[in-house]
mmCIF file of C-alpha atoms in Angstrom:
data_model
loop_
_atom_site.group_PDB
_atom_site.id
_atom_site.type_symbol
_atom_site.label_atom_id
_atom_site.label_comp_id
_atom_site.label_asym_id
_atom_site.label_seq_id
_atom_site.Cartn_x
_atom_site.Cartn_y
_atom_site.Cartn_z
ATOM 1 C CA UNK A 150 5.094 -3.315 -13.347
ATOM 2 C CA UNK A 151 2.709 -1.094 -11.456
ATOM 3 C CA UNK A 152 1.136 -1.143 -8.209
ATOM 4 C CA UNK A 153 -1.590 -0.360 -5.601
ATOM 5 C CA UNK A 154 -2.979 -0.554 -1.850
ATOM 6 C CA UNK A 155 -6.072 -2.145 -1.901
ATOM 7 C CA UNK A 156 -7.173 -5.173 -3.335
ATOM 8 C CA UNK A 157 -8.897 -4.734 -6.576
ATOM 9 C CA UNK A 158 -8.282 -6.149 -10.170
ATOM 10 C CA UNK A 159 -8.567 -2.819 -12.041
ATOM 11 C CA UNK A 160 -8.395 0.691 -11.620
ATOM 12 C CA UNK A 161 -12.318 0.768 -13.180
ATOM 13 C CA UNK A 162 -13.023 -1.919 -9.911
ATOM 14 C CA UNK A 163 -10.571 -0.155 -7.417
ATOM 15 C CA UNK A 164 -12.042 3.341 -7.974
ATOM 16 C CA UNK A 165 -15.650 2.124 -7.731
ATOM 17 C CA UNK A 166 -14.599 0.519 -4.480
ATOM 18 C CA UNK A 167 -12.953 3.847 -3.716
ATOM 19 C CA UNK A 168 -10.180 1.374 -2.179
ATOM 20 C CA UNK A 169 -7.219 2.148 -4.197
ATOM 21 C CA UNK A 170 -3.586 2.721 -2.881
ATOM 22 C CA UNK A 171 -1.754 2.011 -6.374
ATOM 23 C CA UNK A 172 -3.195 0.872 -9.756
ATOM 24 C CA UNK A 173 -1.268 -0.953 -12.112
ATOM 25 C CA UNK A 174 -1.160 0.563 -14.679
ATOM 26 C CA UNK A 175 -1.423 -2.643 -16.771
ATOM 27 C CA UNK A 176 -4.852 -2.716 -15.203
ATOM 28 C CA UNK A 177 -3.834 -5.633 -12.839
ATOM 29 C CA UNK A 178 -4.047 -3.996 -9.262
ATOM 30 C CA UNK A 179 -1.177 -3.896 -6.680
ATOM 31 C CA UNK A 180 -2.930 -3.868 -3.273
ATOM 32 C CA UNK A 181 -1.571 -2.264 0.133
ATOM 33 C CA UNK A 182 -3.592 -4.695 1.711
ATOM 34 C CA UNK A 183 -5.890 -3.286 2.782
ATOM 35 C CA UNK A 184 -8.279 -5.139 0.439
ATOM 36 C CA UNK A 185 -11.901 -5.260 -0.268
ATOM 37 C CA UNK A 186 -13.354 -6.387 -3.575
ATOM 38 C CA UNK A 187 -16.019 -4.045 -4.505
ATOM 39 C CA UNK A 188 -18.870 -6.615 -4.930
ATOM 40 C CA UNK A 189 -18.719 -8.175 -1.458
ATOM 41 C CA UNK A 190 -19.157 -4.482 -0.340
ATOM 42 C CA UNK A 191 -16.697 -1.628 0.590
ATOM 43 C CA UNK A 192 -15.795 -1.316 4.208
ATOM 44 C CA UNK A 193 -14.429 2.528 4.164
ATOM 45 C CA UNK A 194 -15.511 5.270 5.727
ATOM 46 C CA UNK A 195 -13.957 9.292 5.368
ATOM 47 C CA UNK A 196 -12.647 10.747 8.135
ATOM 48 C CA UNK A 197 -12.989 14.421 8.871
ATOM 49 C CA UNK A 198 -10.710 16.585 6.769
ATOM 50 C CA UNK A 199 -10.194 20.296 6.176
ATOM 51 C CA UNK A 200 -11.471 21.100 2.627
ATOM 52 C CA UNK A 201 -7.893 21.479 1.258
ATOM 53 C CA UNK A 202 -6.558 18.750 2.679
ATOM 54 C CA UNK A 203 -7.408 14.965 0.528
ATOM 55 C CA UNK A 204 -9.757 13.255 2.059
ATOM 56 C CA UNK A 205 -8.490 9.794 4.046
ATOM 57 C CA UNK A 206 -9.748 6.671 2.850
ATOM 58 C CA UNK A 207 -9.604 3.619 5.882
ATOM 59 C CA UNK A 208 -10.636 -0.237 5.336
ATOM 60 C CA UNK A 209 -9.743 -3.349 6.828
ATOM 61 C CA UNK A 210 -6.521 -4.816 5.756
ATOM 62 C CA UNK A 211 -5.942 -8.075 4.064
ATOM 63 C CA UNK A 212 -2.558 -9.556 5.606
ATOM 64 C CA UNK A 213 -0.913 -8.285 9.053
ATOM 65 C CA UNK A 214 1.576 -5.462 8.772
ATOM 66 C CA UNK A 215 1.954 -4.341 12.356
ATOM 67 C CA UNK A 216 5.013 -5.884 13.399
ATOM 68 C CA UNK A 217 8.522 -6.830 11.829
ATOM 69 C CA UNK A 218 7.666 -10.790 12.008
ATOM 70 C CA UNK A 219 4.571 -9.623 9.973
ATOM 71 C CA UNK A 220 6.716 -8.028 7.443
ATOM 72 C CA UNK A 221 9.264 -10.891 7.180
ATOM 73 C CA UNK A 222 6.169 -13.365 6.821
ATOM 74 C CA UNK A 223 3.899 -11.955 4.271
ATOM 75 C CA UNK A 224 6.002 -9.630 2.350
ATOM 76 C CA UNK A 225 8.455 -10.499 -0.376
ATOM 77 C CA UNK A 226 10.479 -7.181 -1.191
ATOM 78 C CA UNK A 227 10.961 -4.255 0.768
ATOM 79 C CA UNK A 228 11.892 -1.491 -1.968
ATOM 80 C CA UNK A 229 13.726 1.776 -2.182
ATOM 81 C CA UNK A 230 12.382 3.935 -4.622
ATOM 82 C CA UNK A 231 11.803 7.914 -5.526
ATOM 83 C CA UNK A 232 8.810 9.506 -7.474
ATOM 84 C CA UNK A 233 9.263 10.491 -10.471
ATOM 85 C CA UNK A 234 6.157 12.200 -11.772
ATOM 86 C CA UNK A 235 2.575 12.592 -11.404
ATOM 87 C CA UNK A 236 -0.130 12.800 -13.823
ATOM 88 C CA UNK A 237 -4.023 12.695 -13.581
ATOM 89 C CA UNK A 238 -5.772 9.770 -15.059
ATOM 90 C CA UNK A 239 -9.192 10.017 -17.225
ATOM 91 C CA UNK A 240 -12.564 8.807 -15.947
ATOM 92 C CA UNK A 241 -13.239 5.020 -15.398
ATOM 93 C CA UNK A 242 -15.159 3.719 -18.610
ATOM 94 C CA UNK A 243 -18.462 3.953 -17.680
ATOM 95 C CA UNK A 244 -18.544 7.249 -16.125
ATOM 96 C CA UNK A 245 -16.784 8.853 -19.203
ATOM 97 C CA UNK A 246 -18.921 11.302 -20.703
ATOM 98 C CA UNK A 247 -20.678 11.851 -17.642
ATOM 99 C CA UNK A 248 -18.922 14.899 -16.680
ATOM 100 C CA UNK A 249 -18.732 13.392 -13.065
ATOM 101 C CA UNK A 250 -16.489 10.128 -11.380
ATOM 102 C CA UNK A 251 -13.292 9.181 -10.463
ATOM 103 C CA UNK A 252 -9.941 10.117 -11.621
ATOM 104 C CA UNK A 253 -6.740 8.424 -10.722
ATOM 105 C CA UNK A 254 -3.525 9.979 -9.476
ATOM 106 C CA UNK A 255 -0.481 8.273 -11.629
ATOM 107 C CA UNK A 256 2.823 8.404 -10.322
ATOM 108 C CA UNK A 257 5.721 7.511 -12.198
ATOM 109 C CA UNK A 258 8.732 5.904 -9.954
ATOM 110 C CA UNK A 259 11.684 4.953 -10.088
ATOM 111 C CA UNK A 260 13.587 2.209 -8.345
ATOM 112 C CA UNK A 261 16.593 1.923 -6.429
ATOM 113 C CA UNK A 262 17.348 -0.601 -4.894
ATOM 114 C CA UNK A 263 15.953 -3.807 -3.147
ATOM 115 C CA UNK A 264 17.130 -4.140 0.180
ATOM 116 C CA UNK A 265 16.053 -6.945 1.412
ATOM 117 C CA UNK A 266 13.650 -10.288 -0.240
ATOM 118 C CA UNK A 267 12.020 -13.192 0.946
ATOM 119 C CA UNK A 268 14.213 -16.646 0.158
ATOM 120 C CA UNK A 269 10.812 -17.627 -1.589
ATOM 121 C CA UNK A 270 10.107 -14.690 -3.325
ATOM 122 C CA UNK A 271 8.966 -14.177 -7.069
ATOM 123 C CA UNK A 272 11.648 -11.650 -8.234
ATOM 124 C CA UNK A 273 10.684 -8.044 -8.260
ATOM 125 C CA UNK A 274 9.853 -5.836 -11.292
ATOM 126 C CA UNK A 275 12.249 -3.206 -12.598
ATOM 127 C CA UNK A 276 9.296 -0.417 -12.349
ATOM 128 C CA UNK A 277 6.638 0.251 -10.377
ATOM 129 C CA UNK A 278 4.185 2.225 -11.524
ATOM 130 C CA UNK A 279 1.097 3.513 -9.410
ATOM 131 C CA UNK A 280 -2.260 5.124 -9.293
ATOM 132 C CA UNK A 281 -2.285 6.565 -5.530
ATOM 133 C CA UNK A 282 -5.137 8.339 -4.888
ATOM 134 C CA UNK A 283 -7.573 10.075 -6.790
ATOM 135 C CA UNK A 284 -10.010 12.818 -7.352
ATOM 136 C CA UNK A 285 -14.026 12.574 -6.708
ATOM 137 C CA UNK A 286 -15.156 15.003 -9.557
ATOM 138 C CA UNK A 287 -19.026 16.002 -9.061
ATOM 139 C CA UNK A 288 -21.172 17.051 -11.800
ATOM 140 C CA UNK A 289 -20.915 21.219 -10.984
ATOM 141 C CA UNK A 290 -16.872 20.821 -11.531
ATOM 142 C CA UNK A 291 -16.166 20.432 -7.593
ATOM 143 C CA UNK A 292 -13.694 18.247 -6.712
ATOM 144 C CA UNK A 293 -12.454 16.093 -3.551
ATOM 145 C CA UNK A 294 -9.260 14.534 -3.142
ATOM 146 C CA UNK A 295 -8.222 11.438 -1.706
ATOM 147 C CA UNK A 296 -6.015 8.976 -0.505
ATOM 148 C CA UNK A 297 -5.939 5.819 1.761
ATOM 149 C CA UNK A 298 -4.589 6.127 5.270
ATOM 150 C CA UNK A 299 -2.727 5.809 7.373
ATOM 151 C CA UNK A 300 -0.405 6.836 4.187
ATOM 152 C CA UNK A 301 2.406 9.127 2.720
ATOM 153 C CA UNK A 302 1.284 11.661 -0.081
ATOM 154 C CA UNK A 303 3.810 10.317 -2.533
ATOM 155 C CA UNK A 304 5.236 13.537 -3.594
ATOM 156 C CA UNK A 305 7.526 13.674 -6.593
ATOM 157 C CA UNK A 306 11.386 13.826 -5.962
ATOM 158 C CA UNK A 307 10.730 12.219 -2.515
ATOM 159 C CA UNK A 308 12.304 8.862 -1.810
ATOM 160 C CA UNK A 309 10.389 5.873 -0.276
ATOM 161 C CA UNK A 310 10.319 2.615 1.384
ATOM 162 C CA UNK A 311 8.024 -0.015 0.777
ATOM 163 C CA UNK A 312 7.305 -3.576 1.606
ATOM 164 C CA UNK A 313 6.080 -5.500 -1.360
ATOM 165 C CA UNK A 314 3.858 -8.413 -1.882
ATOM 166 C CA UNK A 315 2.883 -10.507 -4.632
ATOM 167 C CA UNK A 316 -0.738 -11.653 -4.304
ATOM 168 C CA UNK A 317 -2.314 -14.674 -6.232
ATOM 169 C CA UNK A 318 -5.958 -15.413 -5.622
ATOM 170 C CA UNK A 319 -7.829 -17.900 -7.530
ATOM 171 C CA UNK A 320 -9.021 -17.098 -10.611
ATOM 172 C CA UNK A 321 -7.325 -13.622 -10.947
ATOM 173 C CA UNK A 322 -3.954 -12.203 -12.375
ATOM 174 C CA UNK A 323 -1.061 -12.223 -10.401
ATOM 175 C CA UNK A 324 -0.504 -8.091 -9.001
ATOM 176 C CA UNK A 325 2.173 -6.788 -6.846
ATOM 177 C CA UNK A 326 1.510 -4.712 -3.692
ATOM 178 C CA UNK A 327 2.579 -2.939 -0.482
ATOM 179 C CA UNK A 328 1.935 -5.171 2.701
ATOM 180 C CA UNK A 329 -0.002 -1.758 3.742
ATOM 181 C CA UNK A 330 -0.399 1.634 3.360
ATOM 182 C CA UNK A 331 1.379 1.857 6.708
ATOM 183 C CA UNK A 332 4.332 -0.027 5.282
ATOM 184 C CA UNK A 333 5.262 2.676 2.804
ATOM 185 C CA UNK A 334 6.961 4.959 4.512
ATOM 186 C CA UNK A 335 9.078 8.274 3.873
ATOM 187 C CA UNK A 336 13.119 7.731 3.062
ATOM 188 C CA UNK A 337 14.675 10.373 1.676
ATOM 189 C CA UNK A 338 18.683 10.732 2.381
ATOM 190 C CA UNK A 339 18.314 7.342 4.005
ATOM 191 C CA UNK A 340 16.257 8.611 6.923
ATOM 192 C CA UNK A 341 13.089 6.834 7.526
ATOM 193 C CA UNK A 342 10.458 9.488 8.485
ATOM 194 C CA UNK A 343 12.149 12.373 6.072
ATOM 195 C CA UNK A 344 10.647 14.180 3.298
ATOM 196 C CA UNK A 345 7.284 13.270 3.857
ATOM 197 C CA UNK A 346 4.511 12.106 6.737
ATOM 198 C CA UNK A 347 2.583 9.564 7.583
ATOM 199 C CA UNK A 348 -1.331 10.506 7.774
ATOM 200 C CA UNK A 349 -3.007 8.945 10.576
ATOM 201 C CA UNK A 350 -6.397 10.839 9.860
ATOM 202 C CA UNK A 351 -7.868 13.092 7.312
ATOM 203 C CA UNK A 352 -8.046 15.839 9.810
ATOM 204 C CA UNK A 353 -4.912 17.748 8.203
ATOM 205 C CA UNK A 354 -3.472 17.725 11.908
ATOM 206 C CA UNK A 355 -2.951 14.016 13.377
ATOM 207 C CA UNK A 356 0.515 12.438 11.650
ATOM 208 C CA UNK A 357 2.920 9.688 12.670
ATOM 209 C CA UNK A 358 5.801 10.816 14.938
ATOM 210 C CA UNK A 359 8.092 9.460 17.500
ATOM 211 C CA UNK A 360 5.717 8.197 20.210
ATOM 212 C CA UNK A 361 6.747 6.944 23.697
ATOM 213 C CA UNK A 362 3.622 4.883 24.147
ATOM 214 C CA UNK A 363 3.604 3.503 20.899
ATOM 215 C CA UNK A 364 0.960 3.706 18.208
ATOM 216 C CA UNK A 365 0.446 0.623 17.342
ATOM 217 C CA UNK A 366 2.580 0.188 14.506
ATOM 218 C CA UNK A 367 5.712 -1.571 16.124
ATOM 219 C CA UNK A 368 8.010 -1.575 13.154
ATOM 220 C CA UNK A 369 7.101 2.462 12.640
ATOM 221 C CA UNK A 370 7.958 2.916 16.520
ATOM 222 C CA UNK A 371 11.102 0.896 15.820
ATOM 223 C CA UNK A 372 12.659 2.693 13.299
ATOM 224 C CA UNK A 373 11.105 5.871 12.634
ATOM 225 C CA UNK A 374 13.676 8.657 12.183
ATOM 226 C CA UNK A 375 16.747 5.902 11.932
ATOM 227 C CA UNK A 376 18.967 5.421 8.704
ATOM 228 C CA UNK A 377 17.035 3.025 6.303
ATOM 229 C CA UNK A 378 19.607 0.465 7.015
ATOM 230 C CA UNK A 379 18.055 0.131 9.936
ATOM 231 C CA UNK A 380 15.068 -1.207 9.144
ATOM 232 C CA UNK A 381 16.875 -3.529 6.756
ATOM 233 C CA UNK A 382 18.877 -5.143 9.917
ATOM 234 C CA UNK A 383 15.152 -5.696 11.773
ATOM 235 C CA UNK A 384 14.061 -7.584 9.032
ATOM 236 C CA UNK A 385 17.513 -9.501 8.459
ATOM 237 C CA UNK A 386 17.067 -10.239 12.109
ATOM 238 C CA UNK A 387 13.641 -11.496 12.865
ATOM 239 C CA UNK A 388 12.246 -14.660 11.655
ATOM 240 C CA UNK A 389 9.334 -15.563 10.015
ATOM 241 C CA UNK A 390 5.799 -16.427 12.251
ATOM 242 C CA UNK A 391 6.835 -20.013 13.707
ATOM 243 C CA UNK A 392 3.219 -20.877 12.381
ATOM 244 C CA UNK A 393 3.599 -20.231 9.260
ATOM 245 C CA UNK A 394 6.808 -21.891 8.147
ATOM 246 C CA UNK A 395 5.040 -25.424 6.131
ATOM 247 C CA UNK A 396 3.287 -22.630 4.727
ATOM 248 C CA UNK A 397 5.637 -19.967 3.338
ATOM 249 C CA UNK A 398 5.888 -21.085 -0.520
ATOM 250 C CA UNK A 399 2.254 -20.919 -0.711
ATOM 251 C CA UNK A 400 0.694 -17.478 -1.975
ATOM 252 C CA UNK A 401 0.420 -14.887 0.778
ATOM 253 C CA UNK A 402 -2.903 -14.488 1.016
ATOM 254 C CA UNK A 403 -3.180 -18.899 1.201
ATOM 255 C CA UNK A 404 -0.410 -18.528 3.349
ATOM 256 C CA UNK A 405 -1.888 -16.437 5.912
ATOM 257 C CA UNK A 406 -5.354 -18.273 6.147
ATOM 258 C CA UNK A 407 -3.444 -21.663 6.616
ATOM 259 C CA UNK A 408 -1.354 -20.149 8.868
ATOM 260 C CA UNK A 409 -4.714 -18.886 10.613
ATOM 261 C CA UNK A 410 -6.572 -22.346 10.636
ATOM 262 C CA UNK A 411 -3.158 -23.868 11.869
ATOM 263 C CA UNK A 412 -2.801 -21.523 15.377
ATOM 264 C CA UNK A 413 -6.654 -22.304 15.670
ATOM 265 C CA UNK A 414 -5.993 -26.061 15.219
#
């Protein structure tokens, strides 16, 4: 299996869109969430970046990743897992031959362990393959990189941990993905926070770090620089949204509108 952060069907949709986290590379998408489908329009915008550094990607997310009872309600496997390799894809079809388009970033992975699942979870794949990321290549050889934020780099030999959704819509494949971009996060040695960090903006300058006020991101500011384990014990710990317990063996994305419609009911 493969997988990606935005929601998209294909990497020739998802790089249109310029919304991709992870492509499968099976060419059913694996979304971080933050999903738009490229013919109801793209919201993302690019943030101010050094010309070195990629270029940061933002749109609205799809499901709520912001706090541990978000985590436990709408994701289904949180993953430990190390890049493997990298490789840079070819052109989407119909800008082949143009000299000018997108190109994928492929990483290879490989997993390590799942740590913790959902009771009503569809069981998780034994790879995960992604496209994270990309290249804009103009037609004078120039190109831009980029990659959705607030997100890791994904650099090979680096550990990670991810929470993992499988999303069903109606009328589409099936497709794994992370909750968010923001809930893939640097692990290596069993540290969260180590090896990599967490882009906030393109700017090459604002990252994620220990933050007495908070940032937003309450699972982040709860277990940022603690042993993986950690986070594993949150999860174990909290229980799912109250409001959407008649709804949790119904797809995630169902699951969350019901749950939605329910509060406002």
């Amino acid at each position: 299996m493969s997988g990606t952060a935005l929601f998209c069907q294909s990497p020739d949709q998802c790089l249109r869109a310029i919304g991709i986290g992870g492509v499968m590379r099976s060419r059913v998408a694996i979304i971080g969430a933050i999903v738009v489908v490229a013919s109801a329009g793209v919201l993302v915008y690019l943030q101010a970046r050094p010309s070195d550094s990629p270029t940061l990607l933002q749109a609205d997310e799809m499901l709520p990743s912001v706090t541990a009872e978000d985590w436990v309600t709408y994701g289904d496997h949180l993953v430990l897992f190390t890049v493997t390799g990298e490789s840079r894809g070819e052109f989407v079809p119909d800008e082949q031959g143009s000299g000018q388009g997108m190109a994928e970033r492929l990483i290879t992975t490989s997993v390590d362990a799942v740590l913790w699942s959902r009771p009503e979870a569809v069981s998780f794949p034994e790879e995960l393959d992604l496209s994270w990321g990309g290249w804009r290549v103009e037609a004078d050889g120039r190109e831009r990189a980029f990659r959705y934020g607030p997100s890791v780099a994904l650099d090979v030999g680096v550990t990670y941990v991810g929470m993992m959704t499988y999303v069903e819509l109606p009328g589409e494949r099936p497709f794994w993905a992370f909750l968010s971009t923001a809930a893939l996060l640097p692990a290596q040695d069993g540290i969260v926070g180590e090896g990599d960090v967490l882009a906030i903006t393109g700017d090459g300058a604002s990252t994620y770090g220990p933050d007495p006020e908070g940032t937003g991101y309450d699972v982040l500011d709860a277990v940022w620089g603690a042993p993986v384990n950690d986070l594993v014990a949150l999860l174990e710990r909290t229980p799912p949204d109250p409001e959407a317990s008649e709804f949790m063996n119904e797809p995630a994305v169902e699951r969350y509108a019901d749950t939605l419609s329910s509060a406002d009911g």
